[in-house]
mmCIF file of C-alpha atoms in Angstrom:
data_model
loop_
_atom_site.group_PDB
_atom_site.id
_atom_site.type_symbol
_atom_site.label_atom_id
_atom_site.label_comp_id
_atom_site.label_asym_id
_atom_site.label_seq_id
_atom_site.Cartn_x
_atom_site.Cartn_y
_atom_site.Cartn_z
ATOM 1 C CA MET V 1 0.093 0.061 -0.330
ATOM 2 C CA GLY V 2 3.101 2.407 0.910
ATOM 3 C CA GLY V 3 4.548 1.471 -2.246
ATOM 4 C CA ARG V 4 1.360 2.833 -4.320
ATOM 5 C CA HIS V 5 0.658 6.188 -2.910
ATOM 6 C CA ALA V 6 4.465 6.372 -3.432
ATOM 7 C CA HIS V 7 4.158 6.180 -7.122
ATOM 8 C CA GLY V 8 0.239 7.688 -7.542
ATOM 9 C CA PRO V 9 -2.683 5.917 -8.177
ATOM 10 C CA SER V 10 -2.571 2.268 -9.657
ATOM 11 C CA ASP V 11 -4.953 1.156 -12.415
ATOM 12 C CA GLY V 12 -8.159 0.345 -10.113
ATOM 13 C CA THR V 13 -7.770 4.160 -8.336
ATOM 14 C CA ARG V 14 -7.614 6.559 -11.104
ATOM 15 C CA THR V 15 -11.182 7.361 -12.557
ATOM 16 C CA SER V 16 -12.627 5.470 -15.553
ATOM 17 C CA PRO V 17 -12.366 6.861 -18.061
ATOM 18 C CA ARG V 18 -16.421 7.524 -18.658
ATOM 19 C CA ALA V 19 -16.160 9.229 -15.195
ATOM 20 C CA LEU V 20 -13.836 11.752 -16.798
ATOM 21 C CA SER V 21 -16.153 12.336 -19.927
ATOM 22 C CA ALA V 22 -18.790 12.769 -16.961
ATOM 23 C CA VAL V 23 -17.070 15.172 -15.411
ATOM 24 C CA ALA V 24 -16.076 16.750 -18.238
ATOM 25 C CA ALA V 25 -19.516 17.706 -19.431
ATOM 26 C CA LEU V 26 -20.607 18.531 -16.338
ATOM 27 C CA LEU V 27 -17.571 21.046 -16.659
ATOM 28 C CA LEU V 28 -18.994 22.643 -20.341
ATOM 29 C CA VAL V 29 -22.033 22.358 -18.738
ATOM 30 C CA ALA V 30 -20.982 24.432 -15.555
ATOM 31 C CA VAL V 31 -18.834 26.788 -17.987
ATOM 32 C CA LEU V 32 -21.332 27.636 -20.540
ATOM 33 C CA ALA V 33 -23.903 28.745 -17.669
ATOM 34 C CA MET V 34 -20.800 30.972 -16.513
ATOM 35 C CA VAL V 35 -21.196 32.499 -20.191
ATOM 36 C CA TRP V 36 -24.502 32.604 -20.106
ATOM 37 C CA LEU V 37 -24.800 34.503 -15.893
ATOM 38 C CA TRP V 38 -21.208 36.497 -16.893
ATOM 39 C CA PRO V 39 -21.765 40.772 -16.424
ATOM 40 C CA ASP V 40 -22.123 42.116 -19.377
ATOM 41 C CA GLY V 41 -19.911 45.079 -18.301
ATOM 42 C CA ALA V 42 -17.763 46.376 -15.839
ATOM 43 C CA PRO V 43 -19.630 46.555 -12.167
ATOM 44 C CA PRO V 44 -21.339 50.459 -11.070
ATOM 45 C CA SER V 45 -18.854 52.658 -9.468
ATOM 46 C CA VAL V 46 -19.565 54.196 -5.522
ATOM 47 C CA VAL V 47 -19.151 57.461 -6.408
ATOM 48 C CA GLN V 48 -16.602 58.411 -3.212
ATOM 49 C CA GLN V 49 -15.436 62.210 -0.880
ATOM 50 C CA GLY V 50 -12.452 62.376 -2.006
ATOM 51 C CA THR V 51 -9.039 59.750 -2.699
ATOM 52 C CA GLN V 52 -7.112 58.478 -0.388
ATOM 53 C CA VAL V 53 -2.928 58.790 -0.749
ATOM 54 C CA ASP V 54 -0.794 57.698 0.443
ATOM 55 C CA GLY V 55 1.595 58.998 3.425
ATOM 56 C CA VAL V 56 4.639 58.543 6.316
ATOM 57 C CA VAL V 57 4.107 60.109 8.933
ATOM 58 C CA ALA V 58 6.910 62.664 9.591
ATOM 59 C CA ALA V 59 6.007 63.927 13.150
ATOM 60 C CA VAL V 60 3.239 63.498 15.921
ATOM 61 C CA ASP V 61 2.235 66.768 18.005
ATOM 62 C CA GLU V 62 -0.219 65.484 21.164
ATOM 63 C CA GLN V 63 -2.080 68.181 23.125
ATOM 64 C CA PRO V 64 -4.926 67.256 25.930
ATOM 65 C CA CYS V 65 -7.907 67.583 25.140
ATOM 66 C CA PRO V 66 -10.492 70.642 25.962
ATOM 67 C CA GLU V 67 -12.819 68.602 29.007
ATOM 68 C CA ALA V 68 -15.962 68.556 28.282
ATOM 69 C CA PRO V 69 -18.914 70.977 30.576
ATOM 70 C CA ALA V 70 -20.152 67.884 32.802
ATOM 71 C CA SER V 71 -23.471 68.844 33.411
ATOM 72 C CA ASP V 72 -23.653 68.125 30.066
ATOM 73 C CA PRO V 73 -23.178 64.324 29.558
ATOM 74 C CA ALA V 74 -23.974 64.072 25.804
ATOM 75 C CA THR V 75 -21.360 65.904 24.872
ATOM 76 C CA ALA V 76 -19.245 64.333 27.078
ATOM 77 C CA SER V 77 -19.524 60.987 25.297
ATOM 78 C CA THR V 78 -18.134 62.429 21.955
ATOM 79 C CA GLN V 79 -15.226 64.482 22.862
ATOM 80 C CA PRO V 80 -11.997 62.851 21.353
ATOM 81 C CA THR V 81 -10.429 60.523 22.785
ATOM 82 C CA VAL V 82 -6.568 62.167 21.052
ATOM 83 C CA CYS V 83 -6.186 66.123 20.179
ATOM 84 C CA GLY V 84 -3.165 67.654 18.580
ATOM 85 C CA THR V 85 -1.832 67.566 15.206
ATOM 86 C CA ALA V 86 0.349 65.465 12.945
ATOM 87 C CA GLN V 87 2.684 66.390 9.535
ATOM 88 C CA VAL V 88 2.765 64.115 7.224
ATOM 89 C CA ARG V 89 4.844 63.566 4.239
ATOM 90 C CA LEU V 90 2.513 62.344 1.278
ATOM 91 C CA THR V 91 3.790 59.626 -1.021
ATOM 92 C CA ASP V 92 1.432 60.309 -4.366
ATOM 93 C CA GLY V 93 -1.066 61.859 -4.761
ATOM 94 C CA PRO V 94 -2.059 65.733 -6.425
ATOM 95 C CA ASP V 95 0.747 66.975 -3.719
ATOM 96 C CA GLU V 96 3.234 64.493 -3.913
ATOM 97 C CA GLY V 97 6.257 65.186 -1.995
ATOM 98 C CA ARG V 98 4.449 68.048 0.160
ATOM 99 C CA THR V 99 4.148 67.801 3.755
ATOM 100 C CA ILE V 100 0.998 67.637 5.379
ATOM 101 C CA THR V 101 -0.636 68.751 8.716
ATOM 102 C CA THR V 102 -3.620 67.145 9.963
ATOM 103 C CA ALA V 103 -5.552 67.470 12.837
ATOM 104 C CA LEU V 104 -4.701 63.305 15.178
ATOM 105 C CA PRO V 105 -7.523 60.252 14.128
ATOM 106 C CA SER V 106 -10.156 60.129 16.919
ATOM 107 C CA GLY V 107 -12.648 57.909 18.600
ATOM 108 C CA VAL V 108 -13.238 53.501 18.688
ATOM 109 C CA GLY V 109 -10.310 52.321 16.340
ATOM 110 C CA ALA V 110 -8.480 55.186 15.367
ATOM 111 C CA PRO V 111 -5.812 54.166 14.030
ATOM 112 C CA VAL V 112 -3.089 55.269 17.275
ATOM 113 C CA LEU V 113 0.278 57.785 14.653
ATOM 114 C CA GLU V 114 3.633 56.839 15.675
ATOM 115 C CA THR V 115 6.387 58.603 13.703
ATOM 116 C CA GLY V 116 7.521 56.170 10.644
ATOM 117 C CA ASP V 117 4.129 55.581 10.113
ATOM 118 C CA ALA V 118 2.895 54.742 6.465
ATOM 119 C CA VAL V 119 -0.361 55.842 6.071
ATOM 120 C CA VAL V 120 -3.567 55.940 4.066
ATOM 121 C CA LEU V 121 -5.555 59.522 4.350
ATOM 122 C CA ILE V 122 -8.478 60.766 2.748
ATOM 123 C CA HIS V 123 -7.735 63.201 0.511
ATOM 124 C CA SER V 124 -11.217 65.901 0.139
ATOM 125 C CA PRO V 125 -10.157 69.402 -1.847
ATOM 126 C CA GLY V 126 -12.516 72.881 -0.570
ATOM 127 C CA SER V 127 -11.618 75.267 0.842
ATOM 128 C CA ASN V 128 -9.714 74.991 4.265
ATOM 129 C CA PRO V 129 -6.726 73.352 2.817
ATOM 130 C CA GLU V 130 -6.230 72.126 6.596
ATOM 131 C CA LEU V 131 -9.114 70.232 6.203
ATOM 132 C CA GLU V 132 -7.972 68.554 3.007
ATOM 133 C CA TYR V 133 -6.633 65.400 3.607
ATOM 134 C CA GLY V 134 -6.710 63.066 6.931
ATOM 135 C CA VAL V 135 -5.498 60.534 7.974
ATOM 136 C CA ILE V 136 -8.657 57.012 7.993
ATOM 137 C CA ASP V 137 -5.716 53.874 8.298
ATOM 138 C CA HIS V 138 -2.670 52.716 8.893
ATOM 139 C CA GLN V 139 -1.049 51.408 5.412
ATOM 140 C CA ARG V 140 0.265 47.410 5.879
ATOM 141 C CA SER V 141 0.836 45.868 2.194
ATOM 142 C CA THR V 142 4.083 45.120 3.396
ATOM 143 C CA GLN V 143 2.705 43.487 6.469
ATOM 144 C CA LEU V 144 0.940 41.717 4.246
ATOM 145 C CA TRP V 145 3.144 40.400 1.445
ATOM 146 C CA VAL V 146 4.993 39.551 4.383
ATOM 147 C CA LEU V 147 2.613 37.073 6.218
ATOM 148 C CA LEU V 148 0.950 35.194 3.170
ATOM 149 C CA ALA V 149 4.761 34.989 1.638
ATOM 150 C CA ALA V 150 5.401 32.711 5.289
ATOM 151 C CA PHE V 151 1.406 31.385 4.605
ATOM 152 C CA ALA V 152 2.927 30.225 1.150
ATOM 153 C CA LEU V 153 6.380 28.653 1.838
ATOM 154 C CA SER V 154 4.605 26.953 5.243
ATOM 155 C CA VAL V 155 2.286 25.167 2.974
ATOM 156 C CA ILE V 156 5.220 24.407 0.785
ATOM 157 C CA ALA V 157 7.606 23.197 3.555
ATOM 158 C CA PHE V 158 5.018 20.740 4.599
ATOM 159 C CA GLY V 159 3.357 19.596 1.443
ATOM 160 C CA ARG V 160 5.332 19.901 -0.934
ATOM 161 C CA TRP V 161 3.787 18.942 -4.637
ATOM 162 C CA ARG V 162 0.247 18.385 -2.545
ATOM 163 C CA GLY V 163 0.540 21.613 -1.228
ATOM 164 C CA LEU V 164 1.659 23.252 -4.416
ATOM 165 C CA SER V 165 -1.494 21.989 -6.665
ATOM 166 C CA ALA V 166 -3.731 23.813 -3.032
ATOM 167 C CA LEU V 167 -1.969 26.751 -3.417
ATOM 168 C CA VAL V 168 -2.953 27.005 -7.348
ATOM 169 C CA GLY V 169 -6.070 25.504 -6.313
ATOM 170 C CA LEU V 170 -6.913 28.822 -3.278
ATOM 171 C CA ALA V 171 -5.488 30.833 -6.571
ATOM 172 C CA PHE V 172 -8.785 29.475 -8.577
ATOM 173 C CA THR V 173 -11.047 29.960 -6.088
ATOM 174 C CA PHE V 174 -10.631 33.137 -5.125
ATOM 175 C CA ALA V 175 -9.880 34.175 -8.935
ATOM 176 C CA VAL V 176 -13.950 32.299 -9.768
ATOM 177 C CA LEU V 177 -14.655 34.972 -6.802
ATOM 178 C CA VAL V 178 -13.597 37.226 -7.986
ATOM 179 C CA ALA V 179 -13.952 37.520 -11.403
ATOM 180 C CA PHE V 180 -17.398 36.084 -11.944
ATOM 181 C CA VAL V 181 -19.609 35.996 -8.595
ATOM 182 C CA VAL V 182 -18.663 39.188 -7.030
ATOM 183 C CA PRO V 183 -19.097 41.440 -10.621
ATOM 184 C CA ALA V 184 -21.710 39.681 -11.676
ATOM 185 C CA ILE V 185 -24.124 39.659 -8.707
ATOM 186 C CA LEU V 186 -22.696 43.645 -8.991
ATOM 187 C CA ASP V 187 -24.824 43.108 -12.836
ATOM 188 C CA GLY V 188 -27.963 41.760 -11.869
ATOM 189 C CA LYS V 189 -27.653 38.442 -12.311
ATOM 190 C CA PRO V 190 -29.954 36.092 -9.575
ATOM 191 C CA PRO V 191 -27.191 35.858 -6.602
ATOM 192 C CA LEU V 192 -27.880 32.467 -5.796
ATOM 193 C CA ALA V 193 -28.202 30.946 -9.161
ATOM 194 C CA VAL V 194 -24.430 33.106 -9.217
ATOM 195 C CA ALA V 195 -23.340 30.797 -6.127
ATOM 196 C CA ILE V 196 -24.723 28.027 -7.520
ATOM 197 C CA ILE V 197 -21.859 27.986 -11.381
ATOM 198 C CA GLY V 198 -19.600 29.727 -9.140
ATOM 199 C CA CYS V 199 -19.233 26.899 -7.004
ATOM 200 C CA ALA V 200 -19.838 23.962 -8.578
ATOM 201 C CA VAL V 201 -16.586 25.303 -11.193
ATOM 202 C CA ILE V 202 -14.784 25.835 -8.225
ATOM 203 C CA VAL V 203 -15.267 22.091 -6.672
ATOM 204 C CA LEU V 204 -15.328 20.769 -10.300
ATOM 205 C CA VAL V 205 -11.355 21.750 -11.144
ATOM 206 C CA VAL V 206 -9.667 22.464 -7.639
ATOM 207 C CA LEU V 207 -10.949 18.659 -6.243
ATOM 208 C CA TYR V 208 -9.351 16.904 -9.176
ATOM 209 C CA LEU V 209 -5.899 19.772 -9.577
ATOM 210 C CA THR V 210 -5.508 19.469 -4.769
ATOM 211 C CA HIS V 211 -6.491 15.333 -4.662
ATOM 212 C CA GLY V 212 -5.377 13.952 -8.557
ATOM 213 C CA PHE V 213 -8.173 12.108 -10.591
ATOM 214 C CA GLY V 214 -8.319 9.121 -8.777
ATOM 215 C CA ARG V 215 -11.517 7.549 -8.151
ATOM 216 C CA THR V 216 -11.462 9.257 -3.887
ATOM 217 C CA THR V 217 -11.670 12.264 -5.717
ATOM 218 C CA THR V 218 -14.744 10.992 -7.901
ATOM 219 C CA VAL V 219 -16.291 10.096 -5.012
ATOM 220 C CA ALA V 220 -15.983 13.044 -3.309
ATOM 221 C CA LEU V 221 -16.513 15.492 -6.050
ATOM 222 C CA ILE V 222 -20.609 13.093 -6.562
ATOM 223 C CA GLY V 223 -20.804 13.456 -2.440
ATOM 224 C CA THR V 224 -19.762 17.707 -2.733
ATOM 225 C CA LEU V 225 -21.556 18.551 -5.715
ATOM 226 C CA VAL V 226 -25.632 16.742 -4.117
ATOM 227 C CA SER V 227 -24.817 17.943 -0.810
ATOM 228 C CA LEU V 228 -24.066 21.467 -2.379
ATOM 229 C CA VAL V 229 -27.843 21.059 -3.700
ATOM 230 C CA LEU V 230 -29.229 19.954 -0.468
ATOM 231 C CA THR V 231 -28.108 22.826 1.463
ATOM 232 C CA GLY V 232 -28.724 25.276 -0.918
ATOM 233 C CA LEU V 233 -32.861 23.628 -0.733
ATOM 234 C CA LEU V 234 -32.752 23.912 2.924
ATOM 235 C CA SER V 235 -31.518 27.044 3.113
ATOM 236 C CA ALA V 236 -33.784 28.447 0.311
ATOM 237 C CA LEU V 237 -36.848 27.013 2.794
ATOM 238 C CA ALA V 238 -35.123 28.457 5.576
ATOM 239 C CA VAL V 239 -34.945 31.966 4.522
ATOM 240 C CA THR V 240 -38.146 32.036 2.863
ATOM 241 C CA ALA V 241 -39.567 30.385 6.183
ATOM 242 C CA MET V 242 -38.151 32.589 8.799
ATOM 243 C CA GLN V 243 -38.973 35.451 6.754
ATOM 244 C CA LEU V 244 -35.884 36.448 5.779
ATOM 245 C CA THR V 245 -35.023 39.724 4.190
ATOM 246 C CA GLY V 246 -31.157 39.429 3.961
ATOM 247 C CA ALA V 247 -30.448 42.680 5.184
ATOM 248 C CA SER V 248 -29.743 41.823 9.218
ATOM 249 C CA ASP V 249 -25.975 44.446 8.590
ATOM 250 C CA GLU V 250 -25.214 47.803 7.404
ATOM 251 C CA SER V 251 -23.022 46.310 5.122
ATOM 252 C CA SER V 252 -26.144 44.606 2.763
ATOM 253 C CA PHE V 253 -28.334 47.249 3.619
ATOM 254 C CA MET V 254 -25.542 49.437 1.173
ATOM 255 C CA VAL V 255 -25.509 47.304 -1.812
ATOM 256 C CA GLY V 256 -29.025 46.674 -1.634
ATOM 257 C CA GLN V 257 -29.659 50.286 -1.620
ATOM 258 C CA THR V 258 -26.946 51.774 -3.455
ATOM 259 C CA HIS V 259 -27.192 48.969 -6.875
ATOM 260 C CA GLY V 260 -29.721 47.207 -6.459
ATOM 261 C CA VAL V 261 -28.335 43.665 -5.178
ATOM 262 C CA ASP V 262 -31.706 41.386 -4.486
ATOM 263 C CA VAL V 263 -30.349 40.684 -0.154
ATOM 264 C CA ARG V 264 -32.211 37.677 -0.166
ATOM 265 C CA GLY V 265 -30.759 36.041 -2.714
ATOM 266 C CA LEU V 266 -27.231 36.966 -1.510
ATOM 267 C CA LEU V 267 -28.002 35.662 2.351
ATOM 268 C CA LEU V 268 -28.944 32.099 -0.193
ATOM 269 C CA ALA V 269 -25.347 32.637 -1.936
ATOM 270 C CA SER V 270 -23.328 33.431 0.753
ATOM 271 C CA ILE V 271 -24.314 30.181 2.793
ATOM 272 C CA LEU V 272 -23.331 27.693 -0.400
ATOM 273 C CA ILE V 273 -20.455 29.713 -0.844
ATOM 274 C CA GLY V 274 -19.183 30.035 3.050
ATOM 275 C CA SER V 275 -20.411 25.734 3.400
ATOM 276 C CA LEU V 276 -18.191 24.991 0.329
ATOM 277 C CA GLY V 277 -14.753 24.970 1.771
ATOM 278 C CA VAL V 278 -15.798 22.939 5.217
ATOM 279 C CA LEU V 279 -17.791 20.307 2.378
ATOM 280 C CA ASP V 280 -14.809 19.294 0.633
ATOM 281 C CA ASP V 281 -12.289 18.728 3.656
ATOM 282 C CA VAL V 282 -15.144 16.284 4.881
ATOM 283 C CA THR V 283 -16.051 14.196 1.680
ATOM 284 C CA ILE V 284 -12.433 13.790 0.349
ATOM 285 C CA THR V 285 -12.212 12.473 4.703
ATOM 286 C CA GLN V 286 -15.165 10.137 3.626
ATOM 287 C CA SER V 287 -13.769 9.098 0.759
ATOM 288 C CA VAL V 288 -10.888 8.866 1.426
ATOM 289 C CA THR V 289 -11.965 6.689 4.464
ATOM 290 C CA VAL V 290 -13.306 4.007 2.268
ATOM 291 C CA GLU V 291 -10.324 2.965 0.138
ATOM 292 C CA GLU V 292 -8.221 2.411 3.125
ATOM 293 C CA LEU V 293 -10.209 0.109 5.264
ATOM 294 C CA ALA V 294 -11.076 -0.964 2.160
ATOM 295 C CA ALA V 295 -7.734 -1.376 1.309
ATOM 296 C CA ALA V 296 -6.970 -2.652 5.021
ATOM 297 C CA SER V 297 -9.331 -5.282 5.842
ATOM 298 C CA PRO V 298 -9.745 -6.936 1.799
ATOM 299 C CA THR V 299 -12.259 -9.038 2.326
ATOM 300 C CA ALA V 300 -14.645 -7.091 4.509
ATOM 301 C CA ASP V 301 -18.299 -7.148 2.714
ATOM 302 C CA ALA V 302 -18.738 -3.680 1.798
ATOM 303 C CA TRP V 303 -21.769 -2.895 4.875
ATOM 304 C CA ALA V 304 -19.059 -3.419 6.799
ATOM 305 C CA ILE V 305 -16.765 -1.138 5.308
ATOM 306 C CA TYR V 306 -19.685 1.508 5.041
ATOM 307 C CA ARG V 307 -20.322 0.990 9.131
ATOM 308 C CA ALA V 308 -16.805 1.717 10.091
ATOM 309 C CA ALA V 309 -16.618 4.761 7.725
ATOM 310 C CA THR V 310 -19.922 6.283 9.547
ATOM 311 C CA ARG V 311 -17.931 5.880 12.822
ATOM 312 C CA ILE V 312 -15.706 7.665 11.726
ATOM 313 C CA GLY V 313 -18.026 10.223 9.793
ATOM 314 C CA ARG V 314 -19.728 10.892 13.279
ATOM 315 C CA ALA V 315 -16.647 11.910 14.568
ATOM 316 C CA HIS V 316 -15.801 14.295 12.392
ATOM 317 C CA ILE V 317 -19.117 15.966 12.214
ATOM 318 C CA ALA V 318 -18.931 16.760 16.143
ATOM 319 C CA SER V 319 -15.908 18.295 15.692
ATOM 320 C CA VAL V 320 -16.148 20.590 12.856
ATOM 321 C CA ILE V 321 -20.508 21.885 13.789
ATOM 322 C CA ASN V 322 -18.368 22.831 16.703
ATOM 323 C CA THR V 323 -16.187 24.758 14.697
ATOM 324 C CA ILE V 324 -19.147 25.801 11.801
ATOM 325 C CA VAL V 325 -20.465 27.624 14.711
ATOM 326 C CA LEU V 326 -17.459 29.280 16.665
ATOM 327 C CA ALA V 327 -16.397 30.953 12.824
ATOM 328 C CA TYR V 328 -20.580 31.996 12.456
ATOM 329 C CA ALA V 329 -20.025 33.218 16.089
ATOM 330 C CA GLY V 330 -16.985 34.754 15.617
ATOM 331 C CA ALA V 331 -17.262 37.000 12.468
ATOM 332 C CA SER V 332 -20.968 38.245 14.505
ATOM 333 C CA LEU V 333 -19.372 39.247 17.702
ATOM 334 C CA PRO V 334 -19.130 42.462 17.698
ATOM 335 C CA ILE V 335 -22.649 42.702 16.802
ATOM 336 C CA LEU V 336 -23.706 39.439 19.681
ATOM 337 C CA VAL V 337 -21.702 41.889 22.972
ATOM 338 C CA LEU V 338 -24.350 44.852 20.742
ATOM 339 C CA ILE V 339 -27.534 43.615 21.270
ATOM 340 C CA LEU V 340 -26.476 41.623 25.261
ATOM 341 C CA ALA V 341 -25.952 44.820 26.187
ATOM 342 C CA LEU V 342 -29.249 45.932 25.409
ATOM 343 C CA ASP V 343 -30.695 43.123 28.173
ATOM 344 C CA ASP V 344 -33.280 42.425 26.356
ATOM 345 C CA PRO V 345 -35.169 38.454 27.138
ATOM 346 C CA ILE V 346 -33.123 35.957 25.640
ATOM 347 C CA GLY V 347 -36.336 34.572 23.350
ATOM 348 C CA ASP V 348 -36.141 38.308 21.276
ATOM 349 C CA ILE V 349 -32.403 38.404 20.952
ATOM 350 C CA LEU V 350 -32.981 34.840 19.182
ATOM 351 C CA THR V 351 -35.776 36.518 17.528
ATOM 352 C CA ASP V 352 -34.045 39.376 16.195
ATOM 353 C CA GLN V 353 -33.076 38.398 12.160
ATOM 354 C CA LEU V 354 -29.783 39.374 12.867
ATOM 355 C CA ILE V 355 -28.521 36.469 15.224
ATOM 356 C CA ALA V 356 -31.549 34.661 14.008
ATOM 357 C CA THR V 357 -29.643 34.974 10.114
ATOM 358 C CA GLU V 358 -26.464 33.426 11.964
ATOM 359 C CA ILE V 359 -28.324 31.350 12.996
ATOM 360 C CA VAL V 360 -29.213 29.555 9.633
ATOM 361 C CA ARG V 361 -26.245 29.868 8.735
ATOM 362 C CA SER V 362 -25.105 27.242 10.678
ATOM 363 C CA ALA V 363 -27.392 25.254 11.048
ATOM 364 C CA VAL V 364 -28.252 24.300 7.304
ATOM 365 C CA GLY V 365 -24.742 24.518 7.069
ATOM 366 C CA THR V 366 -24.512 21.666 9.464
ATOM 367 C CA MET V 367 -27.573 19.399 7.795
ATOM 368 C CA GLY V 368 -25.723 19.669 4.070
ATOM 369 C CA LEU V 369 -21.698 18.703 6.424
ATOM 370 C CA ILE V 370 -24.138 15.573 7.892
ATOM 371 C CA ALA V 371 -25.539 14.494 4.752
ATOM 372 C CA ALA V 372 -21.878 14.359 2.790
ATOM 373 C CA VAL V 373 -21.409 11.612 5.290
ATOM 374 C CA PRO V 374 -24.416 9.190 3.731
ATOM 375 C CA VAL V 375 -24.092 10.056 0.135
ATOM 376 C CA THR V 376 -20.266 9.988 -0.077
ATOM 377 C CA THR V 377 -19.411 7.232 2.495
ATOM 378 C CA ALA V 378 -22.475 5.140 0.000
ATOM 379 C CA ALA V 379 -21.308 6.395 -3.149
ATOM 380 C CA ALA V 380 -17.683 4.841 -2.000
ATOM 381 C CA ALA V 381 -18.764 2.021 -0.577
ATOM 382 C CA TRP V 382 -20.632 0.959 -3.844
ATOM 383 C CA LEU V 383 -17.458 0.986 -5.391
ATOM 384 C CA TYR V 384 -15.560 -1.185 -3.065
ATOM 385 C CA ARG V 385 -18.321 -3.495 -4.389
ATOM 386 C CA GLY V 386 -17.846 -3.375 -7.822
ATOM 387 C CA ARG V 387 -14.212 -3.221 -7.237
ATOM 388 C CA ALA V 388 -14.593 -6.041 -4.620
ATOM 389 C CA ALA V 389 -16.802 -8.080 -7.447
ATOM 390 C CA GLN V 390 -14.017 -8.075 -10.020
ATOM 391 C CA ARG V 391 -11.443 -9.269 -8.074
ATOM 392 C CA ALA V 392 -13.643 -12.108 -6.793
#
């Protein structure tokens, strides 16, 4: 068994030409659907108040803030937390090379400036030169590139060629999302249909690119596609039954208001895309598990292999459920804290649209994962039964 894994899949584990033809046909249909849903032009741009430019902090002059009147609590709550000015040398924009003076950013989450910091400023030309520029954030592109390089090197160092193929698959996924899914949604195409086609193309390409053209990959593909369909149906049913509009936060409201996007469809699309990555993990694990159990127990029948693999799948799902819930809770933690701070009854909190939306994401995504285990395991066990009959 070790030699087989070292030198690639044997004849017994390669995907048959008939299966490859079916996969190629599915990919062709998905690509044609992508072409049909492709955005007609560039996404509409939002008019911004000012343009962003980069600069480097040359000096910081921090001063005590004036005290607010004790008799006016409302004024005290809006007082700036930091006062003073910063001198910033502009490194691009219409005034590149010029050193300007601007007020220190203030408020919750405002960037803390020190001499030598690379910063991002908003340039809003007006009658008052002192208000033309304002620091809005730190410039962190260098740090991000260093982190991404460290991430890629660690993946390649551990996974070698498999790690490199995983990075290529990740790049392909990102390209599909950025070049097709998001622009098509902004162009007014149905978000759920766009998400289904985008996910199908990603799965059909990335699974084989990452895991090779083996039968285990084909079985995982079957389980992933079936589970995606079930997840889409369950999410549509849950969103309709709970009368969720999709406009549960400021971002989704602005997308719907500014670009006319169907925010309910956008919610369904986000559930589908969010569950795809974990589905990949579960279906590949189950497919490989059946393959390894069959290789380790050549005399076992398909039913015994199915039951053993399902027990492993239950343990996997138990850990994945916690992962999904914690991921969604972590992403919405600030909003959850804000809602709990209102001290409303727990029933009102759970039925609030924002919290209910996150519950739907977690519950529907988990049910899709649960369905992936028996579907993938049954398909792999059926394939093993056919191979066992050939050996007999």
